[in-house]
Amino acid sequence: MAKSMALNSAAGLSGMLKDGHKQYSGIDGATMRNIDAAKHLSTIVSSSLGPHGMNKLVVNHLDRIIVTSDCATIVRELEVQHPAAKMLQLAAEMQDSECGDGTNLTVSFAGQLLTRTEELLRMGLHTSEIIAGYKRASTKLFELLPTLVCQKVEHAGVRDVEELTRVIRPVIMAKQLGCVDVLAPLVARACIGTMNPNSRPSVSPEAIRVAKIMGGDVSMSSVISGMVVLSGAATLNKTSVEDAVVAVFGCGIEASATEAKGTVLMKNAEDLQNYNKTEETKMDEIIKSIAS
């Protein structure tokens, strides 16, 4: 027992770790690898920046295909594991949570700062000196930003459609170039519709739903204060009802689907029939419980 627990001091750190481990130290070993990981994430999303940014095709762990140019969606579906790149992902999520926009700029700007950091490290500067320089730069930046304001909306103008349209045009133009004249007023009206008139202006994105109808284009879009049900006309074969009584239930009656992959093995037709009957029976129970 004493022999098996003996430490080979000549082996150093390698003697204390199991086989297959990797050890990085120094600028070239640890710091540069962290910078490279963050730069790779920045490179992925930087080509989607701006109105002419390219869409990315992302396949997540459930084999779900997502085509988008939204940085917040890209970094979330990529499931980043590297600690340094994970910090950029968290920064993008925080930016999206606080402002709802500017996630791509956050990641791309961080990537450019790390590129300059790599050059400074190659020149021989210490990391503490680079951090001190960036802190001084941030202090100067906060002094310059108030002088670069292009547009400003006063508190009273937040509830005005024209004022709100004017300030959200650049945001919409970054994603929907060419459709900003149609979409900007609609988005402004939808945002104002969610504001409580008796309290501080605050937009509730959860109260806004985008319903897509086949056969139309963007110019036919409109804002409806209420609820839109797309599947009603197709299932009931009715387009209008007079003096109707409408019941709205705040619960889903569709068959629930889990966010997991699974395989159902059916050996004969009887198994297939029983599988379908199970869903039909469950749906029957839900409808009867609502009716009662």
PDB file of C-alpha atoms in Angstrom:
ATOM      1  CA  MET A   1       0.000   0.000   0.000  1.00  0.00           C
ATOM      2  CA  ALA A   2       2.799   2.389   0.802  1.00  0.00           C
ATOM      3  CA  LYS A   3       4.429   1.694  -2.523  1.00  0.00           C
ATOM      4  CA  SER A   4       1.222   2.284  -4.552  1.00  0.00           C
ATOM      5  CA  MET A   5       0.617   5.657  -2.866  1.00  0.00           C
ATOM      6  CA  ALA A   6       4.189   6.878  -3.298  1.00  0.00           C
ATOM      7  CA  LEU A   7       4.535  10.137  -5.260  1.00  0.00           C
ATOM      8  CA  ASN A   8       7.119  10.260  -8.004  1.00  0.00           C
ATOM      9  CA  SER A   9       8.529  13.698  -7.303  1.00  0.00           C
ATOM     10  CA  ALA A  10      10.653  13.576 -10.435  1.00  0.00           C
ATOM     11  CA  ALA A  11       7.532  13.430 -12.606  1.00  0.00           C
ATOM     12  CA  GLY A  12       6.280  16.747 -11.210  1.00  0.00           C
ATOM     13  CA  LEU A  13       2.672  17.707 -11.921  1.00  0.00           C
ATOM     14  CA  SER A  14       2.288  14.897 -14.451  1.00  0.00           C
ATOM     15  CA  GLY A  15       2.837  12.359 -11.677  1.00  0.00           C
ATOM     16  CA  MET A  16      -0.186  13.669  -9.737  1.00  0.00           C
ATOM     17  CA  LEU A  17      -2.665  13.708 -12.650  1.00  0.00           C
ATOM     18  CA  LYS A  18      -4.171  10.761 -14.472  1.00  0.00           C
ATOM     19  CA  ASP A  19      -3.151   9.677 -17.945  1.00  0.00           C
ATOM     20  CA  GLY A  20      -4.542  11.711 -20.832  1.00  0.00           C
ATOM     21  CA  HIS A  21      -4.590  15.046 -19.024  1.00  0.00           C
ATOM     22  CA  LYS A  22      -3.559  18.312 -20.661  1.00  0.00           C
ATOM     23  CA  GLN A  23      -1.611  21.042 -18.963  1.00  0.00           C
ATOM     24  CA  TYR A  24      -1.266  24.634 -20.200  1.00  0.00           C
ATOM     25  CA  SER A  25       0.808  27.377 -18.633  1.00  0.00           C
ATOM     26  CA  GLY A  26       2.213  30.744 -19.580  1.00  0.00           C
ATOM     27  CA  ILE A  27       1.003  33.160 -22.240  1.00  0.00           C
ATOM     28  CA  ASP A  28       1.163  30.704 -25.143  1.00  0.00           C
ATOM     29  CA  GLY A  29      -0.437  27.906 -23.133  1.00  0.00           C
ATOM     30  CA  ALA A  30      -3.403  29.278 -21.210  1.00  0.00           C
ATOM     31  CA  THR A  31      -4.015  32.939 -22.042  1.00  0.00           C
ATOM     32  CA  MET A  32      -3.745  32.618 -25.811  1.00  0.00           C
ATOM     33  CA  ARG A  33      -6.000  29.572 -25.900  1.00  0.00           C
ATOM     34  CA  ASN A  34      -8.691  31.441 -23.974  1.00  0.00           C
ATOM     35  CA  ILE A  35      -8.365  34.383 -26.359  1.00  0.00           C
ATOM     36  CA  ASP A  36      -8.570  32.094 -29.395  1.00  0.00           C
ATOM     37  CA  ALA A  37     -11.749  30.426 -28.109  1.00  0.00           C
ATOM     38  CA  ALA A  38     -13.467  33.785 -27.568  1.00  0.00           C
ATOM     39  CA  LYS A  39     -12.244  35.070 -30.952  1.00  0.00           C
ATOM     40  CA  HIS A  40     -13.681  32.012 -32.714  1.00  0.00           C
ATOM     41  CA  LEU A  41     -17.125  32.723 -31.241  1.00  0.00           C
ATOM     42  CA  SER A  42     -16.820  36.375 -32.250  1.00  0.00           C
ATOM     43  CA  THR A  43     -15.852  35.388 -35.794  1.00  0.00           C
ATOM     44  CA  ILE A  44     -18.910  33.143 -36.106  1.00  0.00           C
ATOM     45  CA  VAL A  45     -21.409  35.888 -35.281  1.00  0.00           C
ATOM     46  CA  SER A  46     -19.591  38.937 -36.704  1.00  0.00           C
ATOM     47  CA  SER A  47     -20.594  38.074 -40.281  1.00  0.00           C
ATOM     48  CA  SER A  48     -24.259  38.411 -39.218  1.00  0.00           C
ATOM     49  CA  LEU A  49     -23.812  42.007 -38.047  1.00  0.00           C
ATOM     50  CA  GLY A  50     -25.760  44.758 -39.789  1.00  0.00           C
ATOM     51  CA  PRO A  51     -28.563  44.858 -42.372  1.00  0.00           C
ATOM     52  CA  HIS A  52     -26.521  42.841 -44.881  1.00  0.00           C
ATOM     53  CA  GLY A  53     -25.451  40.220 -42.325  1.00  0.00           C
ATOM     54  CA  MET A  54     -25.645  36.591 -43.356  1.00  0.00           C
ATOM     55  CA  ASN A  55     -27.987  34.029 -41.813  1.00  0.00           C
ATOM     56  CA  LYS A  56     -26.517  31.095 -39.927  1.00  0.00           C
ATOM     57  CA  LEU A  57     -27.820  27.535 -40.096  1.00  0.00           C
ATOM     58  CA  VAL A  58     -27.608  26.011 -36.621  1.00  0.00           C
ATOM     59  CA  VAL A  59     -28.457  22.384 -35.777  1.00  0.00           C
ATOM     60  CA  ASN A  60     -28.950  21.944 -32.025  1.00  0.00           C
ATOM     61  CA  HIS A  61     -28.713  18.795 -29.894  1.00  0.00           C
ATOM     62  CA  LEU A  62     -32.285  17.822 -30.829  1.00  0.00           C
ATOM     63  CA  ASP A  63     -31.420  17.983 -34.574  1.00  0.00           C
ATOM     64  CA  ARG A  64     -33.650  21.030 -34.868  1.00  0.00           C
ATOM     65  CA  ILE A  65     -32.570  23.261 -37.764  1.00  0.00           C
ATOM     66  CA  ILE A  66     -32.554  26.997 -37.014  1.00  0.00           C
ATOM     67  CA  VAL A  67     -31.808  29.631 -39.680  1.00  0.00           C
ATOM     68  CA  THR A  68     -31.274  33.070 -38.146  1.00  0.00           C
ATOM     69  CA  SER A  69     -28.980  36.074 -38.026  1.00  0.00           C
ATOM     70  CA  ASP A  70     -29.873  36.940 -34.418  1.00  0.00           C
ATOM     71  CA  CYS A  71     -26.740  36.715 -32.282  1.00  0.00           C
ATOM     72  CA  ALA A  72     -28.618  35.886 -29.070  1.00  0.00           C
ATOM     73  CA  THR A  73     -30.256  32.869 -30.728  1.00  0.00           C
ATOM     74  CA  ILE A  74     -26.994  31.708 -32.319  1.00  0.00           C
ATOM     75  CA  VAL A  75     -24.911  31.739 -29.130  1.00  0.00           C
ATOM     76  CA  ARG A  76     -27.749  30.127 -27.156  1.00  0.00           C
ATOM     77  CA  GLU A  77     -28.205  27.236 -29.583  1.00  0.00           C
ATOM     78  CA  LEU A  78     -24.465  26.651 -30.003  1.00  0.00           C
ATOM     79  CA  GLU A  79     -24.260  25.379 -26.397  1.00  0.00           C
ATOM     80  CA  VAL A  80     -20.797  26.820 -25.768  1.00  0.00           C
ATOM     81  CA  GLN A  81     -18.693  24.857 -23.255  1.00  0.00           C
ATOM     82  CA  HIS A  82     -15.348  26.685 -23.196  1.00  0.00           C
ATOM     83  CA  PRO A  83     -15.169  28.945 -20.093  1.00  0.00           C
ATOM     84  CA  ALA A  84     -13.745  31.967 -21.933  1.00  0.00           C
ATOM     85  CA  ALA A  85     -16.233  31.756 -24.811  1.00  0.00           C
ATOM     86  CA  LYS A  86     -18.981  31.094 -22.264  1.00  0.00           C
ATOM     87  CA  MET A  87     -18.337  34.552 -20.790  1.00  0.00           C
ATOM     88  CA  LEU A  88     -19.121  36.131 -24.174  1.00  0.00           C
ATOM     89  CA  GLN A  89     -22.288  34.060 -24.375  1.00  0.00           C
ATOM     90  CA  LEU A  90     -23.365  35.288 -20.931  1.00  0.00           C
ATOM     91  CA  ALA A  91     -22.550  38.877 -21.956  1.00  0.00           C
ATOM     92  CA  ALA A  92     -24.771  38.503 -25.036  1.00  0.00           C
ATOM     93  CA  GLU A  93     -27.605  37.050 -22.933  1.00  0.00           C
ATOM     94  CA  MET A  94     -27.352  39.901 -20.435  1.00  0.00           C
ATOM     95  CA  GLN A  95     -27.359  42.480 -23.246  1.00  0.00           C
ATOM     96  CA  ASP A  96     -30.459  40.845 -24.722  1.00  0.00           C
ATOM     97  CA  SER A  97     -32.143  40.782 -21.316  1.00  0.00           C
ATOM     98  CA  GLU A  98     -31.372  44.417 -20.493  1.00  0.00           C
ATOM     99  CA  CYS A  99     -31.771  46.112 -23.909  1.00  0.00           C
ATOM    100  CA  GLY A 100     -33.250  43.534 -26.275  1.00  0.00           C
ATOM    101  CA  ASP A 101     -30.747  44.483 -28.983  1.00  0.00           C
ATOM    102  CA  GLY A 102     -27.031  44.941 -29.582  1.00  0.00           C
ATOM    103  CA  THR A 103     -26.004  41.353 -28.799  1.00  0.00           C
ATOM    104  CA  ASN A 104     -23.946  40.969 -31.979  1.00  0.00           C
ATOM    105  CA  LEU A 105     -22.154  44.248 -31.316  1.00  0.00           C
ATOM    106  CA  THR A 106     -21.315  43.066 -27.794  1.00  0.00           C
ATOM    107  CA  VAL A 107     -19.712  39.818 -28.947  1.00  0.00           C
ATOM    108  CA  SER A 108     -18.000  41.338 -32.003  1.00  0.00           C
ATOM    109  CA  PHE A 109     -16.609  44.265 -30.005  1.00  0.00           C
ATOM    110  CA  ALA A 110     -15.278  41.895 -27.342  1.00  0.00           C
ATOM    111  CA  GLY A 111     -13.613  39.833 -30.068  1.00  0.00           C
ATOM    112  CA  GLN A 112     -11.867  42.899 -31.452  1.00  0.00           C
ATOM    113  CA  LEU A 113     -10.649  43.898 -27.986  1.00  0.00           C
ATOM    114  CA  LEU A 114      -9.207  40.424 -27.497  1.00  0.00           C
ATOM    115  CA  THR A 115      -7.484  40.632 -30.886  1.00  0.00           C
ATOM    116  CA  ARG A 116      -5.742  43.822 -29.770  1.00  0.00           C
ATOM    117  CA  THR A 117      -4.976  42.158 -26.434  1.00  0.00           C
ATOM    118  CA  GLU A 118      -3.217  39.317 -28.214  1.00  0.00           C
ATOM    119  CA  GLU A 119      -1.010  41.808 -30.075  1.00  0.00           C
ATOM    120  CA  LEU A 120      -0.115  43.578 -26.819  1.00  0.00           C
ATOM    121  CA  LEU A 121       0.766  40.288 -25.143  1.00  0.00           C
ATOM    122  CA  ARG A 122       3.044  39.396 -28.036  1.00  0.00           C
ATOM    123  CA  MET A 123       4.779  42.743 -27.525  1.00  0.00           C
ATOM    124  CA  GLY A 124       5.592  41.777 -23.933  1.00  0.00           C
ATOM    125  CA  LEU A 125       2.972  43.692 -21.917  1.00  0.00           C
ATOM    126  CA  HIS A 126       1.646  42.076 -18.759  1.00  0.00           C
ATOM    127  CA  THR A 127      -2.047  41.250 -18.439  1.00  0.00           C
ATOM    128  CA  SER A 128      -2.443  43.635 -15.480  1.00  0.00           C
ATOM    129  CA  GLU A 129      -1.100  46.509 -17.599  1.00  0.00           C
ATOM    130  CA  ILE A 130      -3.550  45.710 -20.406  1.00  0.00           C
ATOM    131  CA  ILE A 131      -6.474  45.558 -17.955  1.00  0.00           C
ATOM    132  CA  ALA A 132      -5.471  48.923 -16.491  1.00  0.00           C
ATOM    133  CA  GLY A 133      -5.359  50.403 -19.995  1.00  0.00           C
ATOM    134  CA  TYR A 134      -8.811  49.089 -20.867  1.00  0.00           C
ATOM    135  CA  LYS A 135     -10.220  50.492 -17.620  1.00  0.00           C
ATOM    136  CA  ARG A 136      -8.871  53.937 -18.473  1.00  0.00           C
ATOM    137  CA  ALA A 137     -10.329  53.603 -21.973  1.00  0.00           C
ATOM    138  CA  SER A 138     -13.749  52.688 -20.545  1.00  0.00           C
ATOM    139  CA  THR A 139     -13.668  55.744 -18.275  1.00  0.00           C
ATOM    140  CA  LYS A 140     -12.941  57.955 -21.274  1.00  0.00           C
ATOM    141  CA  LEU A 141     -15.649  56.203 -23.288  1.00  0.00           C
ATOM    142  CA  PHE A 142     -18.302  57.008 -20.682  1.00  0.00           C
ATOM    143  CA  GLU A 143     -17.277  60.659 -20.973  1.00  0.00           C
ATOM    144  CA  LEU A 144     -17.610  60.661 -24.780  1.00  0.00           C
ATOM    145  CA  LEU A 145     -20.844  58.690 -25.168  1.00  0.00           C
ATOM    146  CA  PRO A 146     -23.196  61.466 -23.942  1.00  0.00           C
ATOM    147  CA  THR A 147     -21.770  63.778 -26.645  1.00  0.00           C
ATOM    148  CA  LEU A 148     -22.584  61.271 -29.412  1.00  0.00           C
ATOM    149  CA  VAL A 149     -26.362  61.082 -28.894  1.00  0.00           C
ATOM    150  CA  CYS A 150     -28.171  61.259 -32.262  1.00  0.00           C
ATOM    151  CA  GLN A 151     -31.803  61.033 -31.160  1.00  0.00           C
ATOM    152  CA  LYS A 152     -33.543  61.440 -27.840  1.00  0.00           C
ATOM    153  CA  VAL A 153     -37.095  60.792 -26.698  1.00  0.00           C
ATOM    154  CA  GLU A 154     -38.498  62.606 -23.708  1.00  0.00           C
ATOM    155  CA  HIS A 155     -40.616  60.833 -21.127  1.00  0.00           C
ATOM    156  CA  ALA A 156     -43.854  62.159 -22.590  1.00  0.00           C
ATOM    157  CA  GLY A 157     -42.905  61.106 -26.121  1.00  0.00           C
ATOM    158  CA  VAL A 158     -42.568  57.431 -25.265  1.00  0.00           C
ATOM    159  CA  ARG A 159     -46.327  56.979 -25.713  1.00  0.00           C
ATOM    160  CA  ASP A 160     -46.348  58.857 -29.025  1.00  0.00           C
ATOM    161  CA  VAL A 161     -46.345  56.619 -32.130  1.00  0.00           C
ATOM    162  CA  GLU A 162     -44.378  59.036 -34.313  1.00  0.00           C
ATOM    163  CA  GLU A 163     -41.673  59.646 -31.699  1.00  0.00           C
ATOM    164  CA  LEU A 164     -41.295  55.951 -30.958  1.00  0.00           C
ATOM    165  CA  THR A 165     -41.212  55.111 -34.669  1.00  0.00           C
ATOM    166  CA  ARG A 166     -38.378  57.557 -35.207  1.00  0.00           C
ATOM    167  CA  VAL A 167     -36.096  55.949 -32.629  1.00  0.00           C
ATOM    168  CA  ILE A 168     -36.785  52.291 -33.445  1.00  0.00           C
ATOM    169  CA  ARG A 169     -36.219  52.652 -37.201  1.00  0.00           C
ATOM    170  CA  PRO A 170     -32.447  51.971 -36.969  1.00  0.00           C
ATOM    171  CA  VAL A 171     -33.061  48.859 -34.868  1.00  0.00           C
ATOM    172  CA  ILE A 172     -35.558  47.395 -37.341  1.00  0.00           C
ATOM    173  CA  MET A 173     -33.413  48.422 -40.314  1.00  0.00           C
ATOM    174  CA  ALA A 174     -30.600  46.197 -39.026  1.00  0.00           C
ATOM    175  CA  LYS A 175     -32.828  43.118 -39.446  1.00  0.00           C
ATOM    176  CA  GLN A 176     -35.467  44.097 -42.030  1.00  0.00           C
ATOM    177  CA  LEU A 177     -33.794  46.416 -44.502  1.00  0.00           C
ATOM    178  CA  GLY A 178     -36.317  47.757 -47.027  1.00  0.00           C
ATOM    179  CA  CYS A 179     -39.351  47.021 -44.842  1.00  0.00           C
ATOM    180  CA  VAL A 180     -38.648  49.575 -42.129  1.00  0.00           C
ATOM    181  CA  ASP A 181     -41.291  52.058 -43.372  1.00  0.00           C
ATOM    182  CA  VAL A 182     -43.973  49.391 -42.982  1.00  0.00           C
ATOM    183  CA  LEU A 183     -42.810  47.622 -39.838  1.00  0.00           C
ATOM    184  CA  ALA A 184     -41.580  50.538 -37.688  1.00  0.00           C
ATOM    185  CA  PRO A 185     -45.039  52.140 -37.132  1.00  0.00           C
ATOM    186  CA  LEU A 186     -46.563  48.708 -36.479  1.00  0.00           C
ATOM    187  CA  VAL A 187     -43.935  47.832 -33.889  1.00  0.00           C
ATOM    188  CA  ALA A 188     -44.388  51.244 -32.232  1.00  0.00           C
ATOM    189  CA  ARG A 189     -48.161  50.769 -32.002  1.00  0.00           C
ATOM    190  CA  ALA A 190     -47.757  47.250 -30.615  1.00  0.00           C
ATOM    191  CA  CYS A 191     -45.309  48.460 -27.956  1.00  0.00           C
ATOM    192  CA  ILE A 192     -47.557  51.333 -26.890  1.00  0.00           C
ATOM    193  CA  GLY A 193     -50.494  48.926 -26.721  1.00  0.00           C
ATOM    194  CA  THR A 194     -48.743  46.919 -23.974  1.00  0.00           C
ATOM    195  CA  MET A 195     -47.962  49.961 -21.810  1.00  0.00           C
ATOM    196  CA  ASN A 196     -50.018  50.595 -18.704  1.00  0.00           C
ATOM    197  CA  PRO A 197     -51.465  54.128 -19.021  1.00  0.00           C
ATOM    198  CA  ASN A 198     -51.480  54.602 -15.245  1.00  0.00           C
ATOM    199  CA  SER A 199     -47.853  53.671 -14.534  1.00  0.00           C
ATOM    200  CA  ARG A 200     -44.320  54.179 -15.777  1.00  0.00           C
ATOM    201  CA  PRO A 201     -43.955  53.327 -19.512  1.00  0.00           C
ATOM    202  CA  SER A 202     -42.763  49.749 -19.845  1.00  0.00           C
ATOM    203  CA  VAL A 203     -43.020  47.379 -22.815  1.00  0.00           C
ATOM    204  CA  SER A 204     -44.074  43.780 -22.187  1.00  0.00           C
ATOM    205  CA  PRO A 205     -42.788  41.569 -25.053  1.00  0.00           C
ATOM    206  CA  GLU A 206     -44.771  38.596 -23.697  1.00  0.00           C
ATOM    207  CA  ALA A 207     -48.019  40.434 -24.531  1.00  0.00           C
ATOM    208  CA  ILE A 208     -47.142  40.719 -28.247  1.00  0.00           C
ATOM    209  CA  ARG A 209     -47.584  37.846 -30.665  1.00  0.00           C
ATOM    210  CA  VAL A 210     -46.587  37.656 -34.323  1.00  0.00           C
ATOM    211  CA  ALA A 211     -49.088  35.611 -36.361  1.00  0.00           C
ATOM    212  CA  LYS A 212     -47.983  34.592 -39.853  1.00  0.00           C
ATOM    213  CA  ILE A 213     -50.661  34.065 -42.490  1.00  0.00           C
ATOM    214  CA  MET A 214     -49.776  32.274 -45.721  1.00  0.00           C
ATOM    215  CA  GLY A 215     -50.461  34.006 -49.007  1.00  0.00           C
ATOM    216  CA  GLY A 216     -49.602  37.557 -47.945  1.00  0.00           C
ATOM    217  CA  ASP A 217     -46.536  39.798 -47.760  1.00  0.00           C
ATOM    218  CA  VAL A 218     -45.020  42.233 -45.277  1.00  0.00           C
ATOM    219  CA  SER A 219     -46.922  45.221 -46.683  1.00  0.00           C
ATOM    220  CA  MET A 220     -50.222  43.588 -45.641  1.00  0.00           C
ATOM    221  CA  SER A 221     -49.207  43.448 -41.961  1.00  0.00           C
ATOM    222  CA  SER A 222     -51.375  45.145 -39.347  1.00  0.00           C
ATOM    223  CA  VAL A 223     -51.737  45.471 -35.573  1.00  0.00           C
ATOM    224  CA  ILE A 224     -54.806  43.942 -33.921  1.00  0.00           C
ATOM    225  CA  SER A 225     -55.656  44.734 -30.309  1.00  0.00           C
ATOM    226  CA  GLY A 226     -56.957  41.388 -29.179  1.00  0.00           C
ATOM    227  CA  MET A 227     -56.318  37.739 -29.952  1.00  0.00           C
ATOM    228  CA  VAL A 228     -55.799  36.126 -33.361  1.00  0.00           C
ATOM    229  CA  VAL A 229     -56.617  32.429 -33.831  1.00  0.00           C
ATOM    230  CA  LEU A 230     -55.140  31.121 -37.082  1.00  0.00           C
ATOM    231  CA  SER A 231     -56.531  27.580 -37.006  1.00  0.00           C
ATOM    232  CA  GLY A 232     -60.192  28.421 -36.337  1.00  0.00           C
ATOM    233  CA  ALA A 233     -61.406  28.872 -39.933  1.00  0.00           C
ATOM    234  CA  ALA A 234     -59.581  25.762 -41.133  1.00  0.00           C
ATOM    235  CA  THR A 235     -61.053  23.431 -38.501  1.00  0.00           C
ATOM    236  CA  LEU A 236     -64.590  24.798 -38.215  1.00  0.00           C
ATOM    237  CA  ASN A 237     -65.128  25.751 -41.879  1.00  0.00           C
ATOM    238  CA  LYS A 238     -66.611  29.058 -40.697  1.00  0.00           C
ATOM    239  CA  THR A 239     -65.239  32.508 -41.380  1.00  0.00           C
ATOM    240  CA  SER A 240     -67.740  34.587 -39.380  1.00  0.00           C
ATOM    241  CA  VAL A 241     -70.262  34.056 -36.579  1.00  0.00           C
ATOM    242  CA  GLU A 242     -72.852  36.514 -35.277  1.00  0.00           C
ATOM    243  CA  ASP A 243     -73.921  36.803 -31.625  1.00  0.00           C
ATOM    244  CA  ALA A 244     -71.445  34.101 -30.658  1.00  0.00           C
ATOM    245  CA  VAL A 245     -70.381  33.234 -27.125  1.00  0.00           C
ATOM    246  CA  VAL A 246     -66.611  32.847 -26.968  1.00  0.00           C
ATOM    247  CA  ALA A 247     -64.865  30.959 -24.182  1.00  0.00           C
ATOM    248  CA  VAL A 248     -61.140  31.496 -23.722  1.00  0.00           C
ATOM    249  CA  PHE A 249     -59.144  28.941 -21.709  1.00  0.00           C
ATOM    250  CA  GLY A 250     -55.677  29.768 -20.459  1.00  0.00           C
ATOM    251  CA  CYS A 251     -54.404  26.209 -20.850  1.00  0.00           C
ATOM    252  CA  GLY A 252     -53.153  24.129 -23.726  1.00  0.00           C
ATOM    253  CA  ILE A 253     -55.280  21.237 -24.995  1.00  0.00           C
ATOM    254  CA  GLU A 254     -52.803  19.910 -27.510  1.00  0.00           C
ATOM    255  CA  ALA A 255     -50.682  16.830 -26.960  1.00  0.00           C
ATOM    256  CA  SER A 256     -47.582  17.905 -25.072  1.00  0.00           C
ATOM    257  CA  ALA A 257     -44.192  17.301 -26.672  1.00  0.00           C
ATOM    258  CA  THR A 258     -40.998  16.940 -24.678  1.00  0.00           C
ATOM    259  CA  GLU A 259     -37.651  18.512 -25.574  1.00  0.00           C
ATOM    260  CA  ALA A 260     -36.004  15.130 -25.942  1.00  0.00           C
ATOM    261  CA  LYS A 261     -35.301  12.567 -28.626  1.00  0.00           C
ATOM    262  CA  GLY A 262     -36.983   9.187 -28.423  1.00  0.00           C
ATOM    263  CA  THR A 263     -37.728   6.097 -30.470  1.00  0.00           C
ATOM    264  CA  VAL A 264     -41.019   4.166 -30.445  1.00  0.00           C
ATOM    265  CA  LEU A 265     -40.755   0.565 -31.652  1.00  0.00           C
ATOM    266  CA  MET A 266     -43.937  -0.826 -33.224  1.00  0.00           C
ATOM    267  CA  LYS A 267     -43.976  -4.461 -34.306  1.00  0.00           C
ATOM    268  CA  ASN A 268     -47.404  -4.640 -35.953  1.00  0.00           C
ATOM    269  CA  ALA A 269     -50.454  -2.604 -36.967  1.00  0.00           C
ATOM    270  CA  GLU A 270     -52.145  -3.258 -33.628  1.00  0.00           C
ATOM    271  CA  ASP A 271     -49.331  -1.430 -31.813  1.00  0.00           C
ATOM    272  CA  LEU A 272     -49.815   1.566 -34.102  1.00  0.00           C
ATOM    273  CA  GLN A 273     -53.569   1.652 -33.440  1.00  0.00           C
ATOM    274  CA  ASN A 274     -53.092   1.424 -29.681  1.00  0.00           C
ATOM    275  CA  TYR A 275     -50.500   4.209 -29.801  1.00  0.00           C
ATOM    276  CA  ASN A 276     -52.934   6.544 -31.581  1.00  0.00           C
ATOM    277  CA  LYS A 277     -55.799   5.569 -29.274  1.00  0.00           C
ATOM    278  CA  THR A 278     -53.751   6.583 -26.249  1.00  0.00           C
ATOM    279  CA  GLU A 279     -53.426  10.148 -27.557  1.00  0.00           C
ATOM    280  CA  GLU A 280     -57.119  10.266 -28.520  1.00  0.00           C
ATOM    281  CA  THR A 281     -58.167   9.014 -25.072  1.00  0.00           C
ATOM    282  CA  LYS A 282     -56.015  11.620 -23.350  1.00  0.00           C
ATOM    283  CA  MET A 283     -57.457  14.386 -25.532  1.00  0.00           C
ATOM    284  CA  ASP A 284     -60.968  13.132 -24.733  1.00  0.00           C
ATOM    285  CA  GLU A 285     -60.241  13.401 -21.015  1.00  0.00           C
ATOM    286  CA  ILE A 286     -58.980  16.977 -21.389  1.00  0.00           C
ATOM    287  CA  ILE A 287     -62.066  18.115 -23.344  1.00  0.00           C
ATOM    288  CA  LYS A 288     -64.479  16.437 -20.893  1.00  0.00           C
ATOM    289  CA  SER A 289     -62.731  17.996 -17.898  1.00  0.00           C
ATOM    290  CA  ILE A 290     -63.052  21.455 -19.477  1.00  0.00           C
ATOM    291  CA  ALA A 291     -66.719  20.904 -20.377  1.00  0.00           C
ATOM    292  CA  SER A 292     -67.570  19.763 -16.872  1.00  0.00           C
TER     293      SER A 292
END
